[in-house]
Amino acid sequence: MKTAQRLLSDALIQEKVIEAIGKIFCDREPHAQELLTKALNSETDELARDILDDIIDNAALAREERLPLCQDTGLLVVFARLGVDVRLEICLRDTLEQAAAIAWQKYYMRDSIAPDPLRGQLDECEDIRSESDARLPIVLHLEQVPGDGLSLDLALKGGGAENMSALRMFNPSAKVEEIVEFVVDTVVNAGGRPCPPVIVGVGIGGDFELSAILAKRALFTDSDERGTCYRELEKDILRRINERGRGVMGLAGRNTALEVRILTAPCHIASLPVAVNLDCHAHRHIRVEI
Ligand code: SF4
């Protein structure tokens, strides 16, 4: 027997997404806020404590005044889980890109998107540069799941942290120690550029592109969603990053990273891809369930 489909209107989804962007553009995710407070309480270096204080004060002001938490208001990244019993009026990407364009205007957010990634260096690409501003390009990962709901994990991802991502195709015989060194070196060598303290997403397995998606997805997860298997490894990597002493904003102290989050997937016996994706202290993430 065929189940009745639940209709989710374009207007309802847009309303929820605009409201969610309105929360995170000026307020980081509560768990990240707790981690920053914990970092401040554990920090002994005076300069690092001053900077952490400023980061926390800046967030309080942004929340109060409803001003962007950071001048880089980011690129909207969405992990969507769409129930098979949901019917949409229009394609989800169209809805989300229209909602993003409205939110960016409504909250006076900086438009950080270059329609042509080569910024007009090739004359042939003029068409790309003249796109309508009724939509704002986003990054969308869409998965179908059982049920009649729509779950959207949204993030405003800044360029500074994103630029410090790394991916390596390891030999499948690689030891865990080599992977740990790769992750630790990636974070430490990034210095102040990803605006530490950072949250470190690690994707192990899958293939080339899936490992990168896992690393990004890991930034959206809490420990329950990641299971217990890699918890000790996460703690070990976090300890080793912070022991290397790059510190807050790459300047001082012991708090280079707040958390390490690992997601894994099965992979080909001939491969072992590992990806690292960083998120800065702004960590503007939210989940919307419709
Ligand atoms: S990395 Fe984050 S905190 Fe730093 S400038 Fe970019 S968005 Fe802002």
PDB file of N, CA and C in Angstrom, residues 179 183 200-204 211 214-216 218-219 237 260-264 274-277:
ATOM      1  N   ILE A 179      48.669   8.508  10.361  1.00  0.00           N
ATOM      2  CA  ILE A 179      47.441   9.302  10.171  1.00  0.00           C
ATOM      3  C   ILE A 179      47.356  10.389  11.238  1.00  0.00           C
ATOM      4  N   VAL A 183      47.187  14.520  10.651  1.00  0.00           N
ATOM      5  CA  VAL A 183      46.130  15.407  11.165  1.00  0.00           C
ATOM      6  C   VAL A 183      46.750  16.483  12.061  1.00  0.00           C
ATOM      7  N   VAL A 200      38.189  20.284  14.746  1.00  0.00           N
ATOM      8  CA  VAL A 200      38.867  19.537  13.689  1.00  0.00           C
ATOM      9  C   VAL A 200      37.981  18.385  13.224  1.00  0.00           C
ATOM     10  N   GLY A 201      37.559  18.426  11.966  1.00  0.00           N
ATOM     11  CA  GLY A 201      36.786  17.324  11.390  1.00  0.00           C
ATOM     12  C   GLY A 201      37.734  16.404  10.622  1.00  0.00           C
ATOM     13  N   VAL A 202      37.616  15.104  10.859  1.00  0.00           N
ATOM     14  CA  VAL A 202      38.487  14.143  10.173  1.00  0.00           C
ATOM     15  C   VAL A 202      37.605  13.087   9.505  1.00  0.00           C
ATOM     16  N   GLY A 203      37.861  12.842   8.231  1.00  0.00           N
ATOM     17  CA  GLY A 203      37.149  11.788   7.506  1.00  0.00           C
ATOM     18  C   GLY A 203      38.142  10.703   7.130  1.00  0.00           C
ATOM     19  N   ILE A 204      37.865   9.473   7.531  1.00  0.00           N
ATOM     20  CA  ILE A 204      38.769   8.361   7.208  1.00  0.00           C
ATOM     21  C   ILE A 204      37.973   7.322   6.431  1.00  0.00           C
ATOM     22  N   SER A 211      35.807  11.006   1.643  1.00  0.00           N
ATOM     23  CA  SER A 211      36.587  11.304   2.857  1.00  0.00           C
ATOM     24  C   SER A 211      36.493  12.801   3.181  1.00  0.00           C
ATOM     25  N   LEU A 214      33.070  13.429   4.635  1.00  0.00           N
ATOM     26  CA  LEU A 214      33.017  12.941   6.023  1.00  0.00           C
ATOM     27  C   LEU A 214      33.687  13.938   6.973  1.00  0.00           C
ATOM     28  N   ALA A 215      34.828  14.490   6.538  1.00  0.00           N
ATOM     29  CA  ALA A 215      35.536  15.458   7.386  1.00  0.00           C
ATOM     30  C   ALA A 215      34.661  16.681   7.636  1.00  0.00           C
ATOM     31  N   LYS A 216      33.985  17.164   6.604  1.00  0.00           N
ATOM     32  CA  LYS A 216      33.087  18.320   6.771  1.00  0.00           C
ATOM     33  C   LYS A 216      31.890  17.929   7.626  1.00  0.00           C
ATOM     34  N   ALA A 218      31.698  15.681   9.860  1.00  0.00           N
ATOM     35  CA  ALA A 218      32.085  15.460  11.259  1.00  0.00           C
ATOM     36  C   ALA A 218      31.941  16.743  12.079  1.00  0.00           C
ATOM     37  N   LEU A 219      32.119  17.894  11.439  1.00  0.00           N
ATOM     38  CA  LEU A 219      32.016  19.170  12.158  1.00  0.00           C
ATOM     39  C   LEU A 219      30.604  19.402  12.687  1.00  0.00           C
ATOM     40  N   ILE A 237      44.474  12.707  19.459  1.00  0.00           N
ATOM     41  CA  ILE A 237      44.854  13.727  18.457  1.00  0.00           C
ATOM     42  C   ILE A 237      44.711  15.123  19.059  1.00  0.00           C
ATOM     43  N   VAL A 260      38.251  17.245  18.449  1.00  0.00           N
ATOM     44  CA  VAL A 260      38.525  16.509  17.208  1.00  0.00           C
ATOM     45  C   VAL A 260      37.362  15.556  17.006  1.00  0.00           C
ATOM     46  N   ARG A 261      36.824  15.528  15.790  1.00  0.00           N
ATOM     47  CA  ARG A 261      35.646  14.691  15.503  1.00  0.00           C
ATOM     48  C   ARG A 261      35.942  13.836  14.274  1.00  0.00           C
ATOM     49  N   ILE A 262      35.845  12.523  14.452  1.00  0.00           N
ATOM     50  CA  ILE A 262      36.199  11.603  13.362  1.00  0.00           C
ATOM     51  C   ILE A 262      34.966  10.870  12.864  1.00  0.00           C
ATOM     52  N   LEU A 263      34.791  10.846  11.560  1.00  0.00           N
ATOM     53  CA  LEU A 263      33.787   9.977  10.930  1.00  0.00           C
ATOM     54  C   LEU A 263      34.517   9.054   9.961  1.00  0.00           C
ATOM     55  N   THR A 264      33.996   7.843   9.821  1.00  0.00           N
ATOM     56  CA  THR A 264      34.663   6.869   8.950  1.00  0.00           C
ATOM     57  C   THR A 264      33.656   6.236   7.993  1.00  0.00           C
ATOM     58  N   VAL A 274      42.322   9.977   3.804  1.00  0.00           N
ATOM     59  CA  VAL A 274      42.111  10.697   5.072  1.00  0.00           C
ATOM     60  C   VAL A 274      42.006  12.185   4.752  1.00  0.00           C
ATOM     61  N   ALA A 275      40.930  12.802   5.227  1.00  0.00           N
ATOM     62  CA  ALA A 275      40.737  14.238   4.981  1.00  0.00           C
ATOM     63  C   ALA A 275      40.572  14.970   6.298  1.00  0.00           C
ATOM     64  N   VAL A 276      41.006  16.226   6.286  1.00  0.00           N
ATOM     65  CA  VAL A 276      40.881  17.087   7.473  1.00  0.00           C
ATOM     66  C   VAL A 276      40.185  18.369   7.050  1.00  0.00           C
ATOM     67  N   ASN A 277      39.154  18.738   7.795  1.00  0.00           N
ATOM     68  CA  ASN A 277      38.456  20.006   7.533  1.00  0.00           C
ATOM     69  C   ASN A 277      38.325  20.745   8.866  1.00  0.00           C
TER      70      ASN A 277
END
